[in-house]
Structure formats: C-alpha cells, structure tokens
mmCIF file of C-alpha atoms in Angstrom:
data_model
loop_
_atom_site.group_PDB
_atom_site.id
_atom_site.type_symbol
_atom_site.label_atom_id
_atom_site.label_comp_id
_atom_site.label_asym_id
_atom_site.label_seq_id
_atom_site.Cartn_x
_atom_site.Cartn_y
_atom_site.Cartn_z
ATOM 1 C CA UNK Z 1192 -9.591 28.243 23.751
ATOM 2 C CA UNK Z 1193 -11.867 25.658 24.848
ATOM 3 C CA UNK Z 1194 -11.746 23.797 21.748
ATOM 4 C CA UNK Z 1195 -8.284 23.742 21.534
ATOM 5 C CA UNK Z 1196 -8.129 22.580 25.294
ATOM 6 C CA UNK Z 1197 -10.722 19.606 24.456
ATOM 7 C CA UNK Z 1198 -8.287 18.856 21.106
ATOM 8 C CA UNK Z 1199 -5.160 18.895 23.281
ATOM 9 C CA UNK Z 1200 -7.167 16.454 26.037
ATOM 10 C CA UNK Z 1201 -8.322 14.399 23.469
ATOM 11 C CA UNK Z 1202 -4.922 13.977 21.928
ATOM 12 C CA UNK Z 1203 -3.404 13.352 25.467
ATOM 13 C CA UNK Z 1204 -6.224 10.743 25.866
ATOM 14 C CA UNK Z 1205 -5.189 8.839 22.539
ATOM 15 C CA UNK Z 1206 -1.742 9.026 23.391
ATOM 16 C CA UNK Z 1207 -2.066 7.339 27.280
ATOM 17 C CA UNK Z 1208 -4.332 4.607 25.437
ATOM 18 C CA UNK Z 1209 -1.087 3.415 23.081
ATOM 19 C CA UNK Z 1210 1.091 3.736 25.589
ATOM 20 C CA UNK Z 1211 -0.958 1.280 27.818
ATOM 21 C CA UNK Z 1212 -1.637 -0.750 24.551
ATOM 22 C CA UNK Z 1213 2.473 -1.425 24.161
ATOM 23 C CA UNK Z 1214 2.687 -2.036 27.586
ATOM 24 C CA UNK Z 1215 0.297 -4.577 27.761
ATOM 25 C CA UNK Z 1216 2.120 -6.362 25.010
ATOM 26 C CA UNK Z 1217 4.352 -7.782 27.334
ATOM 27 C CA UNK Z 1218 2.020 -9.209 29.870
ATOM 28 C CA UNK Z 1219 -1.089 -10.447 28.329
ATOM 29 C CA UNK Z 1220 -2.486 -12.693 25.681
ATOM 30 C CA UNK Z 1221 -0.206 -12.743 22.648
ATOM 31 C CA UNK Z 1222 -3.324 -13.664 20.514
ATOM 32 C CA UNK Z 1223 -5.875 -11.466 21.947
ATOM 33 C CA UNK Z 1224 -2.933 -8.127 21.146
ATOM 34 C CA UNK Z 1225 -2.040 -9.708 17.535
ATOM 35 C CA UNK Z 1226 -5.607 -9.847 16.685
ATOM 36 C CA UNK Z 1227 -5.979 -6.088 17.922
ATOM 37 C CA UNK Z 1228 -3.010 -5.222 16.067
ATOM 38 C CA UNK Z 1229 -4.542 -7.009 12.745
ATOM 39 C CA UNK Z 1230 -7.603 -4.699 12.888
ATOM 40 C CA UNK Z 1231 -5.390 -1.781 13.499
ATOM 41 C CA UNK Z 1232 -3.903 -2.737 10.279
ATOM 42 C CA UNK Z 1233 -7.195 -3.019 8.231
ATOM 43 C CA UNK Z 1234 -8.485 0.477 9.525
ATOM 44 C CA UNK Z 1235 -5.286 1.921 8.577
ATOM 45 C CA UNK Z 1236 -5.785 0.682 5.124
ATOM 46 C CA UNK Z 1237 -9.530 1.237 4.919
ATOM 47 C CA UNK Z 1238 -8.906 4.973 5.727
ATOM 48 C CA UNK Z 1239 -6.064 5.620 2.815
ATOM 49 C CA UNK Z 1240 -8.202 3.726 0.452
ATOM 50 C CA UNK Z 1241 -11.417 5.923 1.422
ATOM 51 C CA UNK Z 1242 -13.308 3.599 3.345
ATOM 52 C CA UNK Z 1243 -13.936 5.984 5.782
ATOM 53 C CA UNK Z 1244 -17.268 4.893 7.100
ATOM 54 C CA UNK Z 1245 -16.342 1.108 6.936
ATOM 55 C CA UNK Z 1246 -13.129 2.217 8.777
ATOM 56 C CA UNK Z 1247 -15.077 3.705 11.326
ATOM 57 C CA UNK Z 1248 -17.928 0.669 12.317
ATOM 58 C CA UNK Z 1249 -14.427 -1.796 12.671
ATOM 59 C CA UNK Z 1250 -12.876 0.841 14.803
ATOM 60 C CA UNK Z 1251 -16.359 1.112 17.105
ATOM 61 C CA UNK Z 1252 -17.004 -2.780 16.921
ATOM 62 C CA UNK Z 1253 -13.153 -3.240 17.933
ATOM 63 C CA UNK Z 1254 -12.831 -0.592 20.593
ATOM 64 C CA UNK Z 1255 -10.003 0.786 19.172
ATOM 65 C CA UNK Z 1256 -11.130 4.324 18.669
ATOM 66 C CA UNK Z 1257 -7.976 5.592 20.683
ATOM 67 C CA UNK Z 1258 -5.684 3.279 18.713
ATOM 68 C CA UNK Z 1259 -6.297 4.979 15.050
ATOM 69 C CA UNK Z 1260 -6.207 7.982 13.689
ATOM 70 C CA UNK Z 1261 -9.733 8.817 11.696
ATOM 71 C CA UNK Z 1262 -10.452 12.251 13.150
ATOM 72 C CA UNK Z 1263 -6.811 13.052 10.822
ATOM 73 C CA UNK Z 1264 -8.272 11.266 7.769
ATOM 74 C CA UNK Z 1265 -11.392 12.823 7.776
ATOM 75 C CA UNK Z 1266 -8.998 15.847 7.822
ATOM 76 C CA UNK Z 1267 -7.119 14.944 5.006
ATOM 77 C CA UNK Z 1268 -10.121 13.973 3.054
ATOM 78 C CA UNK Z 1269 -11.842 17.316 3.137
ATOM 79 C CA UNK Z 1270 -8.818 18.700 1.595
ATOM 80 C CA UNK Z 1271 -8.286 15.511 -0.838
ATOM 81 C CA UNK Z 1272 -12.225 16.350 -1.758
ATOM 82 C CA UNK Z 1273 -11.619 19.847 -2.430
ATOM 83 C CA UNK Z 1274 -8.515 19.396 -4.761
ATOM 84 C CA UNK Z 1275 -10.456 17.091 -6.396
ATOM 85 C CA UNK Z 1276 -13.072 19.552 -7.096
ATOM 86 C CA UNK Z 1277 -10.055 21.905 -8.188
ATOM 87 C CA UNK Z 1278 -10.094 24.174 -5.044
ATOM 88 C CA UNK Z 1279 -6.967 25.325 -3.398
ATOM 89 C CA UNK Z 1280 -8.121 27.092 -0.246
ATOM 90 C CA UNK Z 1281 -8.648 23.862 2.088
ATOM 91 C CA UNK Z 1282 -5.530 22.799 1.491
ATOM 92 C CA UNK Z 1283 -3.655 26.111 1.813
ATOM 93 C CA UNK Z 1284 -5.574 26.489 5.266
ATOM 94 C CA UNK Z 1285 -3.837 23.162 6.304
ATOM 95 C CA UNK Z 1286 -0.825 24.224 4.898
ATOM 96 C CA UNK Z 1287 -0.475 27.355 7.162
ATOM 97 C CA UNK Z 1288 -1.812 25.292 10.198
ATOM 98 C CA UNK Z 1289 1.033 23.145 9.718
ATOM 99 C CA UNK Z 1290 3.332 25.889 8.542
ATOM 100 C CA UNK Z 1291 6.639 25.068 10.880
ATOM 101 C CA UNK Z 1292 6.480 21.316 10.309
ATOM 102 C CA UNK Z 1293 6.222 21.672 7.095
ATOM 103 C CA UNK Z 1294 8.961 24.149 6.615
ATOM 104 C CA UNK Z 1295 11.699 21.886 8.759
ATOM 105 C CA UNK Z 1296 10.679 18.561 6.406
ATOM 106 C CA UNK Z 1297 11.550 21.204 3.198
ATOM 107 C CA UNK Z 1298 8.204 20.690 2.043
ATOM 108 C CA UNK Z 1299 7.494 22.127 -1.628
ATOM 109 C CA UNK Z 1300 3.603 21.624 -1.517
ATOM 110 C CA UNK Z 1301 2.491 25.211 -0.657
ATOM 111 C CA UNK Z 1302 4.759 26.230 -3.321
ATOM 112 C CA UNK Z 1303 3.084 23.796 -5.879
ATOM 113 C CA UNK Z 1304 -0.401 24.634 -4.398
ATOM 114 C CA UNK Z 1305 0.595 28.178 -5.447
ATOM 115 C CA UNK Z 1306 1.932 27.310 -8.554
ATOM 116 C CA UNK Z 1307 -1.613 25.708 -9.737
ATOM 117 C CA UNK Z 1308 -3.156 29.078 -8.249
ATOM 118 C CA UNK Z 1309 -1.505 30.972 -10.836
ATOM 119 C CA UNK Z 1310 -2.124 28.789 -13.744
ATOM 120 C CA UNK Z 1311 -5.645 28.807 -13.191
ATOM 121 C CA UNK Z 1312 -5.802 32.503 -13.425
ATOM 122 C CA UNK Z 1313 -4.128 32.269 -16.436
ATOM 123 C CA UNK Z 1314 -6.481 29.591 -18.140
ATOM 124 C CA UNK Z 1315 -9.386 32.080 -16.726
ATOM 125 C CA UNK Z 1316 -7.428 34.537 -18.894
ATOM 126 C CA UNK Z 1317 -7.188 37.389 -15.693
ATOM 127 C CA UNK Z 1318 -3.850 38.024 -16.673
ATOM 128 C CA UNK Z 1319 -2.874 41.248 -14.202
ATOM 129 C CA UNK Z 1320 -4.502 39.485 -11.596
ATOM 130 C CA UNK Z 1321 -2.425 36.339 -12.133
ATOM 131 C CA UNK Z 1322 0.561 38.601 -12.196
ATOM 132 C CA UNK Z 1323 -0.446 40.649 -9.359
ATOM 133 C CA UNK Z 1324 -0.716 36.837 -7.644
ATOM 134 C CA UNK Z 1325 2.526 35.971 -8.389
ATOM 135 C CA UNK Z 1326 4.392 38.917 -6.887
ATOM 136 C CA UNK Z 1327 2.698 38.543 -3.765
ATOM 137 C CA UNK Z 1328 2.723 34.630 -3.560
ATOM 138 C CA UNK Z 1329 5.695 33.640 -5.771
ATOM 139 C CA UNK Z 1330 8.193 35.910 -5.470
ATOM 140 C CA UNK Z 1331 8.872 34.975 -2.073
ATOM 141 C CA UNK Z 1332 10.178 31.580 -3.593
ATOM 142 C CA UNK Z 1333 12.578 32.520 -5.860
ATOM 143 C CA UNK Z 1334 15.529 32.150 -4.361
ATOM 144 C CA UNK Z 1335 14.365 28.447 -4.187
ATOM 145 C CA UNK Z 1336 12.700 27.978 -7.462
ATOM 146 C CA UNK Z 1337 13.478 30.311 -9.553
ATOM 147 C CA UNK Z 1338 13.427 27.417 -12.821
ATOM 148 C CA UNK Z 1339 9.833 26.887 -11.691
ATOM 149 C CA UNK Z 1340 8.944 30.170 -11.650
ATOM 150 C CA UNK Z 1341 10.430 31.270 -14.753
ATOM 151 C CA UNK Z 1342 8.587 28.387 -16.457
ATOM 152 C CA UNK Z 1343 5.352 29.059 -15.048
ATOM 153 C CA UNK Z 1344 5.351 32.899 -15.570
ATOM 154 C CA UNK Z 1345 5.986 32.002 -19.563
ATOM 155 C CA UNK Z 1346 2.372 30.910 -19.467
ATOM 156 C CA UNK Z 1347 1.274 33.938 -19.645
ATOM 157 C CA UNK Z 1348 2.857 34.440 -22.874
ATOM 158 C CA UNK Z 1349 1.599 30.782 -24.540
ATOM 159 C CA UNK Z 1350 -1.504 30.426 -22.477
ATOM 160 C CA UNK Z 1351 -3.658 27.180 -21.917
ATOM 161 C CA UNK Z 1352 -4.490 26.882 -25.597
ATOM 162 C CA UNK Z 1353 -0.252 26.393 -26.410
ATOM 163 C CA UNK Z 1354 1.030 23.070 -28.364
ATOM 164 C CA UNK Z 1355 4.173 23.820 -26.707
ATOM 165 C CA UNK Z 1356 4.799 20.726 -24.419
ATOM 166 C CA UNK Z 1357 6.721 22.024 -21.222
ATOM 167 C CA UNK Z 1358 4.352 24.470 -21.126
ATOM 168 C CA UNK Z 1359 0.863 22.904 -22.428
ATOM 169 C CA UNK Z 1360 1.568 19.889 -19.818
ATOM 170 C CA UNK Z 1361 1.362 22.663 -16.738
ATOM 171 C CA UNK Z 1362 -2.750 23.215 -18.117
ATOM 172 C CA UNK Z 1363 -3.375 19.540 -17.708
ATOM 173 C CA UNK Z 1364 -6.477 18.677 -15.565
ATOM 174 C CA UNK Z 1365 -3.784 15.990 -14.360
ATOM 175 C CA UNK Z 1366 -1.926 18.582 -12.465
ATOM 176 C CA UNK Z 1367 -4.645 18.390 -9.852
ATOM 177 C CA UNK Z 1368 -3.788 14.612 -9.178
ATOM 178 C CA UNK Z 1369 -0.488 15.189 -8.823
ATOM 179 C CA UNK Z 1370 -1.356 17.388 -5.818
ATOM 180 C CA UNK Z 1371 -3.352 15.496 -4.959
ATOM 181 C CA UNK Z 1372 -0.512 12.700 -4.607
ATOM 182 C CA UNK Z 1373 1.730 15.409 -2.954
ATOM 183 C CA UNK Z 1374 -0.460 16.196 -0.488
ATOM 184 C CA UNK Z 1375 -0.752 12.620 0.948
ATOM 185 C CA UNK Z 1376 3.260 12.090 1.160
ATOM 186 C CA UNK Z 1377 3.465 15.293 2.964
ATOM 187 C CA UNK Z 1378 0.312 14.248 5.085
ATOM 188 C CA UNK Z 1379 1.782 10.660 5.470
ATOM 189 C CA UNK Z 1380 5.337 12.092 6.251
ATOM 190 C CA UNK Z 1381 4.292 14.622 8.747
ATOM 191 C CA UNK Z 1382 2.026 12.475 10.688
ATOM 192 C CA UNK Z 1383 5.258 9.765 11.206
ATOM 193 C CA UNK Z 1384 3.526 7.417 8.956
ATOM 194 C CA UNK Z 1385 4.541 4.982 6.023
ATOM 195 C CA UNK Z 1386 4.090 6.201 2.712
ATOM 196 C CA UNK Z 1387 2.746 2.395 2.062
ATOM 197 C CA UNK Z 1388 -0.095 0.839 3.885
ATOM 198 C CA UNK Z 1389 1.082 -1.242 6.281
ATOM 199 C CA UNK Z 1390 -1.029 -3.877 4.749
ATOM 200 C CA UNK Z 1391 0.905 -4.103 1.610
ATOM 201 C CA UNK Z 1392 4.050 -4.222 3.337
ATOM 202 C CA UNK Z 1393 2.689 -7.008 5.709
ATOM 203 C CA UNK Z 1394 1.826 -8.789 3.041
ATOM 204 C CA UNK Z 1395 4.769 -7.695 0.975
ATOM 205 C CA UNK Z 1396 7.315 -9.281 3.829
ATOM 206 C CA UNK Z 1397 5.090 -12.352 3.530
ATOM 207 C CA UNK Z 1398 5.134 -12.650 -0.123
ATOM 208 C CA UNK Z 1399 9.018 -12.676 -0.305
ATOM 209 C CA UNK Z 1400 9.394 -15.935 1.309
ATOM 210 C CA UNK Z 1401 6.663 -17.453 -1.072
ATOM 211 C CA UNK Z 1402 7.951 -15.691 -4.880
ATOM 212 C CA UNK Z 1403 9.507 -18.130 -6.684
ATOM 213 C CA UNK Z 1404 9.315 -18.800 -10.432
ATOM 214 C CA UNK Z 1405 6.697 -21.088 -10.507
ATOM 215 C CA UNK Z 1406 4.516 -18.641 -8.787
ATOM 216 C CA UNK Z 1407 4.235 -17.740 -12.360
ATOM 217 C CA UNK Z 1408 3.845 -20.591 -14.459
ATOM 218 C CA UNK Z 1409 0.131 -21.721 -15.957
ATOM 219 C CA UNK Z 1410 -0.100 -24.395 -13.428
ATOM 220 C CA UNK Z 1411 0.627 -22.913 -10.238
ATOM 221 C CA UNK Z 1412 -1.467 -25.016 -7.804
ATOM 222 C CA UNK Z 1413 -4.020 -22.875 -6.277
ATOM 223 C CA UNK Z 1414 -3.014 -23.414 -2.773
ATOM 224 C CA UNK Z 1415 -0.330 -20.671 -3.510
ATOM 225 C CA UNK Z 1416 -1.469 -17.280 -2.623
ATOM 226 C CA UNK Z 1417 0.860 -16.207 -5.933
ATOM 227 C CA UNK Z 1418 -1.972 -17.952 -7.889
ATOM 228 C CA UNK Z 1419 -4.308 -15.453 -7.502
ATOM 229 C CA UNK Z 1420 -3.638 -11.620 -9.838
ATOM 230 C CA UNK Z 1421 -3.344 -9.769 -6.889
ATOM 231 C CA UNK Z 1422 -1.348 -11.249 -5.268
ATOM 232 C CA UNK Z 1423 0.966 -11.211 -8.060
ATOM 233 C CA UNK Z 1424 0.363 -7.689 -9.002
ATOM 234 C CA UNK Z 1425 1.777 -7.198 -5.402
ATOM 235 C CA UNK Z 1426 5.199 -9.575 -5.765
ATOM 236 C CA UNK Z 1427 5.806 -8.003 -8.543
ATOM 237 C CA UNK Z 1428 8.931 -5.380 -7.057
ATOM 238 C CA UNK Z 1429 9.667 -8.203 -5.123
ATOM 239 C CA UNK Z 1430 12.705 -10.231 -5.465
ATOM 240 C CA UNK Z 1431 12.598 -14.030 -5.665
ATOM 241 C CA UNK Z 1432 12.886 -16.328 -2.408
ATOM 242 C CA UNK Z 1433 16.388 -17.292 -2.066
ATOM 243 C CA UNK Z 1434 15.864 -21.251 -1.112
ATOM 244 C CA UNK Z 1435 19.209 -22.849 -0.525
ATOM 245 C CA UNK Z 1436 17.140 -25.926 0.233
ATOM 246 C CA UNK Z 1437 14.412 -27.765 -2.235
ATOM 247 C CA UNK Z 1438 11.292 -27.609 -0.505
ATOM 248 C CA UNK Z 1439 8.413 -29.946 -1.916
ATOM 249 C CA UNK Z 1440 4.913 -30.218 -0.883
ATOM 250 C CA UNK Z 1441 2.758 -33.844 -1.846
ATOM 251 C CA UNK Z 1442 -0.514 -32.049 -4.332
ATOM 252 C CA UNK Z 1443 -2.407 -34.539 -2.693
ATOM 253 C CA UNK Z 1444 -1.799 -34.397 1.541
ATOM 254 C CA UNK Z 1445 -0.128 -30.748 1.255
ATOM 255 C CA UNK Z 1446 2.538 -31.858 4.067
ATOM 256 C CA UNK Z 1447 6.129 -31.753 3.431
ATOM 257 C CA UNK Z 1448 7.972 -34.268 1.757
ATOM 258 C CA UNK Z 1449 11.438 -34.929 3.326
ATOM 259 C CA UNK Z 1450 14.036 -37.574 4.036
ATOM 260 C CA UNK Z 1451 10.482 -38.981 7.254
ATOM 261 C CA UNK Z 1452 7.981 -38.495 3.932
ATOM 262 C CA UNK Z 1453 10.162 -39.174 0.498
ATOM 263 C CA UNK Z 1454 8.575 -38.323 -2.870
ATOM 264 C CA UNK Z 1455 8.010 -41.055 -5.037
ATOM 265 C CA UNK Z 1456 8.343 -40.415 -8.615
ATOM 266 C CA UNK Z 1457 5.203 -41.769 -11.139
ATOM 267 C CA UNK Z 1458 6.423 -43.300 -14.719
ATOM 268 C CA UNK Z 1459 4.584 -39.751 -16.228
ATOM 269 C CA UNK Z 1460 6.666 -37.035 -14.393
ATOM 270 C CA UNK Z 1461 4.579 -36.585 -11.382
ATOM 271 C CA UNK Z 1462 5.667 -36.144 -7.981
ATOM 272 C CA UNK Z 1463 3.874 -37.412 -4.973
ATOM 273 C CA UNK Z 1464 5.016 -38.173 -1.019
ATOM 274 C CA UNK Z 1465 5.293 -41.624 -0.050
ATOM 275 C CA UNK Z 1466 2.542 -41.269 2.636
ATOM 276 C CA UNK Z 1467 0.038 -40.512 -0.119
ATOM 277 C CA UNK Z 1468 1.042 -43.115 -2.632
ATOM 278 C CA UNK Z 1469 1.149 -46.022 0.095
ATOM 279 C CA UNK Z 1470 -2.346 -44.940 1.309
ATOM 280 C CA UNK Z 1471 -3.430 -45.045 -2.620
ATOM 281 C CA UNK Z 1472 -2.011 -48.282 -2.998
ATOM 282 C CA UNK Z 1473 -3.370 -50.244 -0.208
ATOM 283 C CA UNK Z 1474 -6.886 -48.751 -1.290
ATOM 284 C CA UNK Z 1475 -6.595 -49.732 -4.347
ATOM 285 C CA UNK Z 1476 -4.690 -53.418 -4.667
ATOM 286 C CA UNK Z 1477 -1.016 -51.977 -5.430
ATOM 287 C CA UNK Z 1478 -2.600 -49.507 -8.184
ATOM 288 C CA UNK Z 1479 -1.313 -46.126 -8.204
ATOM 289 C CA UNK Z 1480 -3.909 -43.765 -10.375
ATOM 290 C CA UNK Z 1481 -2.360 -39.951 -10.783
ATOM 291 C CA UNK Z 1482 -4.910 -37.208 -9.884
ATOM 292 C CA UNK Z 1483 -3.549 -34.811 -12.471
ATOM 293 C CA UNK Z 1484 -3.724 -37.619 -15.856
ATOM 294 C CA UNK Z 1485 -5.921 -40.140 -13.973
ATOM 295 C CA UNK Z 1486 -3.157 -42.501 -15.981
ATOM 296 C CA UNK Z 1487 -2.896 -45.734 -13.224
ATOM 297 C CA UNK Z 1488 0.032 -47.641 -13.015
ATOM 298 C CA UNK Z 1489 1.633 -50.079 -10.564
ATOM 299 C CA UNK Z 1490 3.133 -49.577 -6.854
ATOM 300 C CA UNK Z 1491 6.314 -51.076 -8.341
ATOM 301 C CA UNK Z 1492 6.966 -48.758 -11.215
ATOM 302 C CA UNK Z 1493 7.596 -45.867 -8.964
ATOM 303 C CA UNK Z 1494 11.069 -44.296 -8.324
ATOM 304 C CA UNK Z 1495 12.219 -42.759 -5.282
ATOM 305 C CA UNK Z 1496 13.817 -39.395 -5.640
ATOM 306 C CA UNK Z 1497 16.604 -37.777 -3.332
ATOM 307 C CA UNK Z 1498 15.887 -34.015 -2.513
ATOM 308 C CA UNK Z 1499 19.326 -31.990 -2.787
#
C-alpha cells in the first residue's frame, strides 16, 4: 500500500511539474523554455535508443527529472532485456499489469507473447506440455484467431526441424525481434507517445523545406545539411520542397541573391552574387578569379541573370 501511495504521489508530482512547465510558456523567456524543450527532446531519444544512463546525467544536469519519463523506460527495458534473452515472463507480468488498457487499444501482444510460449515448447520437443499450454492459454483466443492458432498448433506435427516455410519461419530466432518490436508500439501507444522519436520528426519537418534534387547530386555544397548520409538516409520518405520561387545562395558570402544582391553569371557556368564579385574585383584590378576552376576572367565578361 505504501508503495503504491509513494508511486501515485510521485506520479501526481510529475504531473503538477508539466502542468506548471506549459503554463510558464506563456509568461517567461521564450529561449530559456525552447532550450528546455530541446533537451526534453534529446532525453526522449536517448532513452528509445538505449542511452539510458546518458539520458539520465542530461535529465539531472537539466533539472528536468519531472519533465521525462525514465522510471517507464527503465521499465520497458527490463522487459526489452528479457525478450532479448528469449524470456517471456517479464513481459507477460507487464502485460497483466496493464491488462484493461491493453484490452480497450485491441492489443494482440499477449496473444503473440503466448504464441512464442508454445513454440518454444515445441522446439524443446515437450509436446503434451505444449498442448496442455495451449488449451489453457490459447484456446481462450480462438474466437479471435483462430487462423493463428490453427497454424501454430500444426507445429507440432512438422516441428522446428520442418523445410516447410509458413511453418519453419514461426522457429526463427527472429520471432523474438519481432516482439520485441511489438512490444515497443504497444508500450509507445499506451503511454500517449509517438511511435517516432520526436527527434526524427523535428528534424523530419525541417528537412522538408530543405529536400530538393540537388540535395543529391555529387556536388552538393557542404553547407547543406542533405550533404551529409544521414541526413539523407532521413529525407529519404520525404517528399521534395515545393519552391514556387528560385531561391539562390552566392558559394562565396552564403547570403541571398535577389533583385538588392543579383547573381552575376561567369563566362564558365558559375553563379555568384553581385556583392561578392564587386568586392573580388576591386581587390583585384577588375579581375574576377572563380573559386571552384580558379579560371580568372574580366569584370566585363560577366552577365547578369534574372531569377524567375
């Protein structure tokens, strides 16, 4: 009773804290609550890529321990551990703990926890006991899954050593990943968070505006966050930028060229903003030199070009 009492405080605690944290959004310093907000973001991601300890110091250093959730992680990741280590208990305890939730979201993961139960006693070869298993913790499911049941119970006719693909797949050590995967959407889901972390979809949002086609192209200039493989890797769902508008950007002062800043156009190709190239030239007696070629050439001999 106690401990429940110091959970439920503890939870009521956390709760006040965010409250107070939205409220304050309002009223103070924009750049003191976005910078909060940023290392919210990072534990979040730290603690679904298993940075737990990491996750933890930033949370400390930050005072934010009332603004992220690492007690649930370290929840999750005993029972992550123990499916790793193919062992079903753990997360059959916090399958039961969580049994109404669970059941109103329609979730199949007890079912599939069950499922790999079974199989395992078959690949042990403990046959009755596997069937003994499966009329107390199966049969309760078919009404629901009777296709899954009917294909798992054939097992223990071809057993783990079958050739017989829908049935030699279901005694692949891969299984336990895909649990493993289950388990964190149904963790993720019943916790009201995003499947994604909200990292990648930050940057995501962010990396919509920038995708265009050159992104991809050998000489990407590598001011352009596409430029790097990550990056890239992370665009790649992405659709392209939609820019009504040409945009261009001088290589050498990195402002915006516009109708204040034209781009001149070099005899090779090159494009360059008028500020740069009138800077260049008085430097250099009316000689423009290209810093992609190094080819030089003279003030005159540049075009203007119109952005459309």
């Amino acid at each position: 009773m106690e401990e429940g009492a110091r959970a439920e405080e503890l939870q009521v605690q956390r709760c006040r804290a965010r409250l107070d944290r939205l409220a304050a959004a309002s009223a103070g310093d924009d750049g003191e609550w976005e910078d909060m907000r940023l290392k919210r973001i990072l534990v979040d991601y730290m603690l679904r890529m298993s940075y737990y300890d990491t996750a933890a110091k930033l949370a400390e250093t930050s005072g934010i321990q009332d603004l992220v959730d690492i007690d649930v992680f370290l929840d999750a990741k005993r029972v992550i551990d123990s499916l790793q280590n193919k062992e079903i208990a753990p997360a059959l305890a916090w399958c039961a703990e969580n049994k109404s939730r669970l059941k109103k979201s329609k979730s199949k993961l007890e079912f599939l926890l069950r499922l790999q139960e079974f199989v395992e006693l078959v690949r042990a070869k403990n046959s009755l006991q596997a069937i003994a298993y499966g009329r107390k913790y199966l049969a309760p499911w078919a009404s629901t899954h009777m296709k899954e049941l009917q294909r798992v119970f054939a097992t223990l006719v071809f057993r783990s050593t079958t050739n017989c693909v829908p049935y030699k797949v279901l005694f692949e050590l891969n299984q336990w990943d895909s649990l493993v995967d289950q388990f964190k959407q149904e963790f993720y889901k019943l916790y009201g968070m995003t499947l994604e972390p909200l990292l990648n979809i930050y940057l995501q949002a962010g990396l919509t505006a920038l995708k265009t086609p050159f992104c991809f192209e050998g000489n990407c200039p590598k001011e352009d966050p596409l430029s790097l493989d990550g990056f890239r890797k992370l665009a790649e769902p992405l659709p392209f930028s939609k820019q009504h508008h040409s945009k261009l950007v001088c290589h050498i002062t990195k402002e915006l060229m516009d109708t204040e800043n034209p781009p001149l156009v070099l005899p090779n190709g090159y494009v360059y903003s008028t500020k740069a190239l009138d800077e260049m030239a008085k430097k250099n007696e009316g000689k423009i030199t290209c810093p992609r070629t190094g080819e030089v050439y003279n003030y005159t001999e540049l075009v203007k070009a119109y952005i459309s």
